[in-house]
Tab-separated table of C-alpha atoms and ligand atoms in Angstrom:
chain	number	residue	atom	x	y	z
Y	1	UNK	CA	-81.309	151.708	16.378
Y	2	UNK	CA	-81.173	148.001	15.730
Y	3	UNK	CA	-80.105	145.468	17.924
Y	4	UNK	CA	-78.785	142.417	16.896
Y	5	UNK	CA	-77.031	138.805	18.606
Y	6	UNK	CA	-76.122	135.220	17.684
Y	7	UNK	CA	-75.999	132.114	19.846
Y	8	UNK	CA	-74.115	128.946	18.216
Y	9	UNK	CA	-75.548	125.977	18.740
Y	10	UNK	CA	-72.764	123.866	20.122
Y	11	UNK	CA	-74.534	122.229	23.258
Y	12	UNK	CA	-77.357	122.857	25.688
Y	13	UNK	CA	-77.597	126.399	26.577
Y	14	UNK	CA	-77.173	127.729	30.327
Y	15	UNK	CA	-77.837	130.082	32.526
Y	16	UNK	CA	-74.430	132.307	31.709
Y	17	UNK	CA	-76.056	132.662	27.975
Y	18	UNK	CA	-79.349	133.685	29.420
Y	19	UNK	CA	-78.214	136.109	32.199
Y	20	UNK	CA	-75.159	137.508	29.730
Y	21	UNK	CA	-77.089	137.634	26.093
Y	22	UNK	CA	-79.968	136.320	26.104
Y	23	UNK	CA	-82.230	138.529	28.545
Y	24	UNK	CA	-80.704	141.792	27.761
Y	25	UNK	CA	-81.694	141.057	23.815
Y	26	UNK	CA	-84.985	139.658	24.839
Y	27	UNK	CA	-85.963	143.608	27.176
Y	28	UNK	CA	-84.238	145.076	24.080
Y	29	UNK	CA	-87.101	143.895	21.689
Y	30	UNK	CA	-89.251	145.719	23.069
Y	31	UNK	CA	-88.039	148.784	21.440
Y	32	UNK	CA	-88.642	147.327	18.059
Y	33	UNK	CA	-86.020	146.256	15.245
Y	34	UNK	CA	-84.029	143.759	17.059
Y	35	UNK	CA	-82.711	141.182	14.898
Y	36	UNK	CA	-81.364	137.183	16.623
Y	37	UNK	CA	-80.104	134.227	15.214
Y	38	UNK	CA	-78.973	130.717	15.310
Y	39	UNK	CA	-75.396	131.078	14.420
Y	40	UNK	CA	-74.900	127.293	12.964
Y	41	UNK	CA	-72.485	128.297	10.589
Y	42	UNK	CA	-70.455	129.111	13.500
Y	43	UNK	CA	-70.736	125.661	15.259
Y	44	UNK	CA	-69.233	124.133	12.545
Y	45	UNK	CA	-65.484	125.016	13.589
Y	46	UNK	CA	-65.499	122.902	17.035
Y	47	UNK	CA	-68.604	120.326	16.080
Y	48	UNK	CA	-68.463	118.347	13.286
Y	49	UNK	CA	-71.999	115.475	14.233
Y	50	UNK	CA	-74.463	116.908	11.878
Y	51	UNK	CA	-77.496	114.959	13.849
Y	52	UNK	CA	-75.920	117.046	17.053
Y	53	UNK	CA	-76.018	120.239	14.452
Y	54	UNK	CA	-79.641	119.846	13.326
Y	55	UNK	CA	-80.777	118.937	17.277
Y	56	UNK	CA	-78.558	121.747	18.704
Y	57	UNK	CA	-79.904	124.407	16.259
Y	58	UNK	CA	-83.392	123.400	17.494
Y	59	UNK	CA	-82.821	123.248	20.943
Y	60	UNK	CA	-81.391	126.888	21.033
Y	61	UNK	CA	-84.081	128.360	18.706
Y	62	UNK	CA	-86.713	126.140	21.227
Y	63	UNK	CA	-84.867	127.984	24.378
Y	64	UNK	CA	-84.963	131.806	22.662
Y	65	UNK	CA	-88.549	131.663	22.038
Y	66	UNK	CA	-89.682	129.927	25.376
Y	67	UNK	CA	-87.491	132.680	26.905
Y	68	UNK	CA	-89.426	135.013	25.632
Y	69	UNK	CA	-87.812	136.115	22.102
Y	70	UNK	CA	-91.215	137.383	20.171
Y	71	UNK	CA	-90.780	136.457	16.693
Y	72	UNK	CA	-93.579	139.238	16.200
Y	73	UNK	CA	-91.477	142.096	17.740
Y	74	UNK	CA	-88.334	140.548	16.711
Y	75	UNK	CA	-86.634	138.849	13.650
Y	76	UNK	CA	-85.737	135.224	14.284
Y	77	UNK	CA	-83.530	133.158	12.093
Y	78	UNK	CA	-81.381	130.464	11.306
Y	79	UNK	CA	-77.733	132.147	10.212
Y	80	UNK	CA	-77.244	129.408	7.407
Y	81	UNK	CA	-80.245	130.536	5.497
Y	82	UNK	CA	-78.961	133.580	4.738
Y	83	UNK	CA	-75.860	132.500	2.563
Y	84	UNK	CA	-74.958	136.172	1.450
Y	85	UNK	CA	-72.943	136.355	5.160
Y	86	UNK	CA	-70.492	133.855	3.437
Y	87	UNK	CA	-70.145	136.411	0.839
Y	88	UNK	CA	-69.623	139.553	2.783
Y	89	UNK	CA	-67.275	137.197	4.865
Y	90	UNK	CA	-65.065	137.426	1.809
Y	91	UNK	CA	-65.420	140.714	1.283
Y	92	UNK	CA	-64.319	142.125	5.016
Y	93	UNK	CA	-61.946	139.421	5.089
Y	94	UNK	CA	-59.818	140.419	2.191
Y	95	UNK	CA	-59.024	143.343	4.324
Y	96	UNK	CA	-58.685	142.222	7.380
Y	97	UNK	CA	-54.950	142.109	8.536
Y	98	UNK	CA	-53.495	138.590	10.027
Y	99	UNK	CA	-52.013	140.425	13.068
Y	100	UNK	CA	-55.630	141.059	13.647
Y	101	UNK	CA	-57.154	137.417	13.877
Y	102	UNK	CA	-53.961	136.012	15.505
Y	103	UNK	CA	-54.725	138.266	18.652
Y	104	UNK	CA	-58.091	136.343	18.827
Y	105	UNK	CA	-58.796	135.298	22.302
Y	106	UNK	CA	-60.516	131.717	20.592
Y	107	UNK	CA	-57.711	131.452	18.053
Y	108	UNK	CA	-55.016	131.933	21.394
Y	109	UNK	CA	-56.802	129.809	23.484
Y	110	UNK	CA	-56.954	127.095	20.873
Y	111	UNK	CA	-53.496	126.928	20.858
Y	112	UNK	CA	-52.828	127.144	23.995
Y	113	UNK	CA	-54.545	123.790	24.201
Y	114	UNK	CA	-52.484	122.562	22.216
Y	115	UNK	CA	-55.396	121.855	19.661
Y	116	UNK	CA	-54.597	122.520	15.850
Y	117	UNK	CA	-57.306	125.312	14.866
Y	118	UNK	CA	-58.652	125.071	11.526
Y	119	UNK	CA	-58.836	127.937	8.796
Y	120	UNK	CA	-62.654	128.325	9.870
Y	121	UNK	CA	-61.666	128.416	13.849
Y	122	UNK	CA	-59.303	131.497	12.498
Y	123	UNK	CA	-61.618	133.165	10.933
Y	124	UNK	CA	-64.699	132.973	13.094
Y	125	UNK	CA	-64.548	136.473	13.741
Y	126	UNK	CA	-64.574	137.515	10.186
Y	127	UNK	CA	-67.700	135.890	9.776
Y	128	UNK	CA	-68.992	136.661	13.285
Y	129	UNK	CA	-68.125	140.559	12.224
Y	130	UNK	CA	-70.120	139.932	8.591
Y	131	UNK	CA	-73.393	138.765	10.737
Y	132	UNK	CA	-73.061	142.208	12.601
Y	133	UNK	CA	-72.348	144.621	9.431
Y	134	UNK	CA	-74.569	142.550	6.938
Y	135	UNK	CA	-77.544	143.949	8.891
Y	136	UNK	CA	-76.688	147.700	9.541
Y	137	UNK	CA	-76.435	146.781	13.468
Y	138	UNK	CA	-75.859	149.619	15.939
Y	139	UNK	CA	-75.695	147.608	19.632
Y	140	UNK	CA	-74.774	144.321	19.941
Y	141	UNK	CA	-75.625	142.307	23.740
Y	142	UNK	CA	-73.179	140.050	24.409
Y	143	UNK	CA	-71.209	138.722	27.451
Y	144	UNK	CA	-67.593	139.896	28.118
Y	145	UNK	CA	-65.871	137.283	26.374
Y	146	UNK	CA	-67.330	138.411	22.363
Y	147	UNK	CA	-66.400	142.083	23.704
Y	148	UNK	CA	-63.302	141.346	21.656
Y	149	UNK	CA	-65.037	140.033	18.352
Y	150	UNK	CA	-67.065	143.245	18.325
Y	151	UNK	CA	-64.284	145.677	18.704
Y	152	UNK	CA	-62.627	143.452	15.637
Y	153	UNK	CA	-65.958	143.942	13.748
Y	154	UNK	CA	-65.444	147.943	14.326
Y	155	UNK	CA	-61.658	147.981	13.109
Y	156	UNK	CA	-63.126	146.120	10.008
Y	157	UNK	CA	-66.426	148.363	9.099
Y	158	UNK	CA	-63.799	151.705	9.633
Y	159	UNK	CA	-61.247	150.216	7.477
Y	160	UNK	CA	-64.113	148.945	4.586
Y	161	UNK	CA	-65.248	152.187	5.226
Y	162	UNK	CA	-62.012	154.177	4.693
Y	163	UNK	CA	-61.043	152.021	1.460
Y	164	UNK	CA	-64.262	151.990	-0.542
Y	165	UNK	CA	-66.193	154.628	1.131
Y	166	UNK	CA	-69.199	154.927	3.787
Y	167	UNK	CA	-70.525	151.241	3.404
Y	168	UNK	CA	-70.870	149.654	6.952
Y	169	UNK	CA	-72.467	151.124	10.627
Y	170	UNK	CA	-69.985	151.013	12.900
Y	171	UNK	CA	-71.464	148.994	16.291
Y	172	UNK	CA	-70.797	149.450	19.731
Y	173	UNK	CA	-71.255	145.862	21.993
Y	174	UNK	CA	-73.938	146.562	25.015
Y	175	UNK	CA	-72.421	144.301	27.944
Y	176	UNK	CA	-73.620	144.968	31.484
Y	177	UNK	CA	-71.300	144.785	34.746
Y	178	UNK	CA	-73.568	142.994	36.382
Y	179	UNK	CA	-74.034	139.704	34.119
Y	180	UNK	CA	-70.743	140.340	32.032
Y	181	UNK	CA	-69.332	136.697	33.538
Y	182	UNK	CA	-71.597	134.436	34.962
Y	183	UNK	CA	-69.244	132.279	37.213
Y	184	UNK	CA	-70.045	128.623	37.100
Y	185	UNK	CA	-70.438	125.857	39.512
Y	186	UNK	CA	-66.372	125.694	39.829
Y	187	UNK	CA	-66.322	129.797	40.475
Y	188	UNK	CA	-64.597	129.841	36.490
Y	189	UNK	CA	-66.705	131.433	34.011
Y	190	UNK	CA	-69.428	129.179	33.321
Y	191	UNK	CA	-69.247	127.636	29.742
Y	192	UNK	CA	-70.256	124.587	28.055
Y	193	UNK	CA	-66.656	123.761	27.018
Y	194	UNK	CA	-65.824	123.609	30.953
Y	195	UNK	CA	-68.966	121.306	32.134
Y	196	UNK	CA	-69.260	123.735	34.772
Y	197	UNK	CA	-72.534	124.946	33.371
Y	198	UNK	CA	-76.487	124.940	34.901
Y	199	UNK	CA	-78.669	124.541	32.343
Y	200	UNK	CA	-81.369	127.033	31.885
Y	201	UNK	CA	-83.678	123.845	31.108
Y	202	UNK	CA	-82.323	120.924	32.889
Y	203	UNK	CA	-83.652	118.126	34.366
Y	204	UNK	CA	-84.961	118.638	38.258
Y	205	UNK	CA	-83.362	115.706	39.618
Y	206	UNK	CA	-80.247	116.214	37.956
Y	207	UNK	CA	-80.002	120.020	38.466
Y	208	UNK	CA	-80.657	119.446	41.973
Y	209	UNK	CA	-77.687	117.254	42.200
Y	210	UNK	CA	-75.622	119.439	40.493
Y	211	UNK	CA	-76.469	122.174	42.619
Y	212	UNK	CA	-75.997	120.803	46.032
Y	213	UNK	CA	-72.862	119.344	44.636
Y	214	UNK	CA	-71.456	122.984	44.396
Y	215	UNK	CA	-67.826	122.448	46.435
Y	216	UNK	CA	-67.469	125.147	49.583
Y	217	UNK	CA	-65.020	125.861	52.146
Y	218	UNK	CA	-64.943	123.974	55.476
Y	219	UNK	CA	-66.082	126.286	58.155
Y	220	UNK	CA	-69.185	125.842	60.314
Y	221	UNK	CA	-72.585	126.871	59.866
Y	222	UNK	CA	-72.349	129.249	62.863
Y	223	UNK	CA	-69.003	130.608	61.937
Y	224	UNK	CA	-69.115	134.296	60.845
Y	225	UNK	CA	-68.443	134.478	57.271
Y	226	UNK	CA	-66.880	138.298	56.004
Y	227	UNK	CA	-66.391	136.623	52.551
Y	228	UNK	CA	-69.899	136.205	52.063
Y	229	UNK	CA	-70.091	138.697	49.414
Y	230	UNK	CA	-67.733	136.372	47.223
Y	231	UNK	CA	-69.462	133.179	47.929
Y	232	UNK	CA	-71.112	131.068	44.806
Y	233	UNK	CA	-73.786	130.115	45.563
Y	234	UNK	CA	-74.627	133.728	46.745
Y	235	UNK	CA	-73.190	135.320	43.476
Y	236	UNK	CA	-75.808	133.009	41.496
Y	237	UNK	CA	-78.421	133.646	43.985
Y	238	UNK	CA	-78.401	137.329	43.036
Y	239	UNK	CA	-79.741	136.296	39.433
Y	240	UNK	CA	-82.568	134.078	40.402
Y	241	UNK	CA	-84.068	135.571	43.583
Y	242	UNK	CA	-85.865	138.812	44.368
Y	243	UNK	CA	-82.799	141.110	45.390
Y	244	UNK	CA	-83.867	141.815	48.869
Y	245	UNK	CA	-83.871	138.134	49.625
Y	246	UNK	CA	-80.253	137.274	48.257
Y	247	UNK	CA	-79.464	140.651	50.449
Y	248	UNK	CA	-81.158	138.975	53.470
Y	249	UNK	CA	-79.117	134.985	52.599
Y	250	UNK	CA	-76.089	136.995	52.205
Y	251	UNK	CA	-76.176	138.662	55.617
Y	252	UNK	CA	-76.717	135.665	57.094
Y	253	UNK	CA	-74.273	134.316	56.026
Y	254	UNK	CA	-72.137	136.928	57.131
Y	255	UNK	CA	-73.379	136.766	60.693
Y	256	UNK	CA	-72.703	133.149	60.890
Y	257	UNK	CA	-76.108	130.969	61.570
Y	258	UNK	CA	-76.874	129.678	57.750
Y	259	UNK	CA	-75.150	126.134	56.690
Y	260	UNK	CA	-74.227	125.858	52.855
Y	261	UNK	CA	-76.550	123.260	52.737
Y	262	UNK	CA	-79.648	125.472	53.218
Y	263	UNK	CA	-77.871	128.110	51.237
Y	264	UNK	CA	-77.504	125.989	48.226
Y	265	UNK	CA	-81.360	124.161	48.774
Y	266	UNK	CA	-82.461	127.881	48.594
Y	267	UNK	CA	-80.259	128.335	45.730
Y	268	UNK	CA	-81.616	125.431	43.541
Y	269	UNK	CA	-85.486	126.317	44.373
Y	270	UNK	CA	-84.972	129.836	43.397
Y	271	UNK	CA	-83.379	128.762	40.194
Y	272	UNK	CA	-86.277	126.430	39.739
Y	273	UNK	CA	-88.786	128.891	40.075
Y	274	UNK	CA	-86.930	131.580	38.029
Y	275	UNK	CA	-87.337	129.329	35.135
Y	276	UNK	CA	-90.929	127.837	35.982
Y	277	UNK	CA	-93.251	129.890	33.407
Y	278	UNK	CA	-90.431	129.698	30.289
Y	279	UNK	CA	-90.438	125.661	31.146
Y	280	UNK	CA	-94.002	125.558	30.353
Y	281	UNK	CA	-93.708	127.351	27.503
Y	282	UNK	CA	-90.803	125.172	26.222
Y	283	UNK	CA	-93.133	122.082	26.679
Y	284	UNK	CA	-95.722	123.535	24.425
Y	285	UNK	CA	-93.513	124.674	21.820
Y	286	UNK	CA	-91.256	121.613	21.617
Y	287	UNK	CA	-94.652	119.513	20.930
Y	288	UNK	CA	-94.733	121.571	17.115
Y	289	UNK	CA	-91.590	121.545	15.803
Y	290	UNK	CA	-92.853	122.857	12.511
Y	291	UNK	CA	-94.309	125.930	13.960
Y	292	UNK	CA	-90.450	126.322	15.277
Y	293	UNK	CA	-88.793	125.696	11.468
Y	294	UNK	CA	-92.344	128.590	9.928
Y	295	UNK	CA	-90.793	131.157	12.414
Y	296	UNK	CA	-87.341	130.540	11.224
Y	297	UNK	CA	-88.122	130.692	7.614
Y	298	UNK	CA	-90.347	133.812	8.179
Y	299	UNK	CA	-86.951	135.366	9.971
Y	300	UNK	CA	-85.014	134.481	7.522
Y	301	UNK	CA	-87.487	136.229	4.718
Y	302	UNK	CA	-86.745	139.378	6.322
Y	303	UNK	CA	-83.510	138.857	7.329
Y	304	UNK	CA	-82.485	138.409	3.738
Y	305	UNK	CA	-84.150	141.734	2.295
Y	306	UNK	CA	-81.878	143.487	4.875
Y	307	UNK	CA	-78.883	141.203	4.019
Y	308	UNK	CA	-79.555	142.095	0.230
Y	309	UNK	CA	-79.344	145.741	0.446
Y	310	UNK	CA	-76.205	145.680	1.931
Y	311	UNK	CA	-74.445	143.242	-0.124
Y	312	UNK	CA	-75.621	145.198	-3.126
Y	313	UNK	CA	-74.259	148.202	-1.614
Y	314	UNK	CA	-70.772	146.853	-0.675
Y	315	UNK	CA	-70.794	145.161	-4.010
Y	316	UNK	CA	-70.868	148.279	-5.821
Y	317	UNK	CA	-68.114	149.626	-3.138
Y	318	UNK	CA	-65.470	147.762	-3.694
Y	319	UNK	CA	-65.938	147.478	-7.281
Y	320	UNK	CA	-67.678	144.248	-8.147
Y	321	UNK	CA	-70.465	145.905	-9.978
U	1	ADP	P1	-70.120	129.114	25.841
U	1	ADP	O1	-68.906	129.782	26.457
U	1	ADP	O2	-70.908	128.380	26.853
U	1	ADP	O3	-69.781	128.263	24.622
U	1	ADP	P2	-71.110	130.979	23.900
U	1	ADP	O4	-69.728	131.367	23.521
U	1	ADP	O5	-71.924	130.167	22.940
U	1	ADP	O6	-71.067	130.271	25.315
U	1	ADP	O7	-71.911	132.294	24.274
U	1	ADP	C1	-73.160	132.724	23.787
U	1	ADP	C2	-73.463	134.073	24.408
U	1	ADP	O8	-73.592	133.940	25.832
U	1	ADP	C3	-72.347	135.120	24.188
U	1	ADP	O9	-72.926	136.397	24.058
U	1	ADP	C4	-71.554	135.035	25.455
U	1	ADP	O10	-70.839	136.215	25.729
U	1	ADP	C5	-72.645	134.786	26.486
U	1	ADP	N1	-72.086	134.054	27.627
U	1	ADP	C6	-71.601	132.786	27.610
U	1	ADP	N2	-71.168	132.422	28.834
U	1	ADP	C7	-71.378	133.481	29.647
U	1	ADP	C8	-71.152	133.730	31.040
U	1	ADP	N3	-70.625	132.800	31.813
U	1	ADP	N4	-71.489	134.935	31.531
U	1	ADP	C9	-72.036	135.894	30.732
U	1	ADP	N5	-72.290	135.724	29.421
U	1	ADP	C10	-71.972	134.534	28.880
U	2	LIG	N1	-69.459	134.253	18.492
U	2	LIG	C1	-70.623	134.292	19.342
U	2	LIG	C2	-70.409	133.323	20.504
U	2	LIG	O1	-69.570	132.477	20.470
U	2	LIG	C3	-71.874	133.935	18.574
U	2	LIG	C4	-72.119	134.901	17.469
U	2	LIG	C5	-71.971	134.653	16.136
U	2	LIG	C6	-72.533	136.250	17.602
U	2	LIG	N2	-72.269	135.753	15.416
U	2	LIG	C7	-72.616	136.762	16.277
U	2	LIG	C8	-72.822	137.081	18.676
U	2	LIG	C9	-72.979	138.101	16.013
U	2	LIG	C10	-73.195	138.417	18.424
U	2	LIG	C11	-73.262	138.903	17.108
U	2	LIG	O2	-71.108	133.424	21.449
């Protein structure tokens, strides 16, 4: 049963990646042949700063590992040095209907901004379905909003499968209620294209600020609160603290008694803590970036003997050999 997810390094990563697809890939490597990657191919459609690119792509692989991805229970990688996924991108894509990629959430949302996508913003998940079939993945962790992209990738294995015979596993995402949106610091869905985001590594002082900046309603501190289930800074303090003591800040709440002030304070020093031991390890790693760029190239040496097997199985599919 292999497991396998792809973060693209397009900015600093956040809490919403780590709750959503980062910690349910990191308890899934425990049960052995979990494959994750840097997907920097994919960051090229929205960022186009190469220095950003090459500091980005560290970052994110620095973050995995000091989150606790174990490069010796699970293969690590950079997506770009495995070139065959361009390939199979070709491949899948020749069969993949427009109608398909124009119902793309990304490719809808894009224009809806009035932005003018690019050929590479259209097919994102054409490529994003060749990282998933290239390695024979079963489950794939992700937050809600790449539930979409993996239901595309199954449409495209069954009809690869269909024309030039059994080829492709067919994968099923893995996306839990409970982190399936992480609501950010406005109550939207936290992402780093809405600067609503808190870092899983930012700066204390900053953080803090952040934080205590989150906006709230205008009742009292003693003022009975029924909501208190739907408030913010209570939804975030679910992740970060001990359940029984966001159960015990919630039902004070409730009862009227806590300010939003101390609510928020408790929600930053939770946060703070949650993130203490991975910190540390961040610090150390970041000091030996070339130990970083030897686990990436290992990855990518097994990566690519799964990636090779499959290409030279849908080659000889669909007729090119
Ligand atoms: P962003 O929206 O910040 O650009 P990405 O699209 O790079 O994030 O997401 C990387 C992974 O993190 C994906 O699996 C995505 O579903 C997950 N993810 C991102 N934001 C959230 C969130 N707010 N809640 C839950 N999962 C999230
Ligand atoms: N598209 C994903 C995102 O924006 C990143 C990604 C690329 C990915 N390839 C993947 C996720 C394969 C899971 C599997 O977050």
């Amino acid at each position: 049963m292999r497991t396998l997810t792809g973060i693209k390094p397009t900015g600093i990563l956040h809490i919403g990646n780590f709750f959503g697809a980062m910690r349910p890939a990191i308890e899934l490597q425990a049960a052995g042949d979990a494959f994750y990657f840097v997907a920097d191919y994919h960051s090229m459609t929205s960022l186009t700063d190469s220095v950003e690119r090459k500091r980005y792509t560290l970052g994110v692989a620095l973050d995995w590992l000091a989150c606790g991805l174990d490069p010796a229970k699970a293969v690590f990688w950079r997506q770009s040095d495995v070139p065959e996924v361009c390939e199979l991108t070709w491949l899948i894509g020749s069969l993949t209907p427009m109608g398909l990629l124009e119902r793309a959430h990304s490719y809808k949302d894009s224009l809806a901004k009035g932005l003018q996508p690019n050929w590479g913003l259209f097919t994102y998940p054409v490529l994003m379905a060749a990282d998933i079939l290239l390695y024979d993945t079963h489950r794939v962790p992700v937050g809600k909003d790449q539930k979409q992209h993996v239901e595309f990738t199954r449409d495209i294995a069954i009809k690869f499968n269909l024309t030039y015979g059994e080829t492709f596993v067919v994968p099923e995402p893995v996306i839990r209620d409970e982190v399936a949106v992480i609501p950010g610091l406005d109550g939207q869905k936290m992402s780093k294209s809405y600067g609503n985001t808190i870092e899983i590594f930012g700066d204390e002082k900053v953080m803090r600020k952040k934080i205590m900046g989150i906006k709230m309603d205008s009742r009292t501190p003693v003022e009975p609160k029924p909501d208190a289930d739907q408030n913010l800074a209570i939804q975030l303090l679910r992740h970060v603290a001990p359940a029984p003591v966001a159960a015990d800040y919630e039902n004070r709440l409730r009862a009227g008694g806590l300010g939003y002030g101390d609510l928020k304070k408790a929600l930053f020093e939770h946060y703070w803590d949650y993130f203490a031991a991975a910190r540390t390890r961040r610090a150390e790693l970041e000091s030996n970036p070339d130990h970083i760029e030897e686990i990436l190239r290992d990855g990518a040496g097994r990566a690519q003997s799964v990636a090779a097997k499959t290409m030279a199985r849908a080659r000889l599919a669909c007729g090119l050999r």
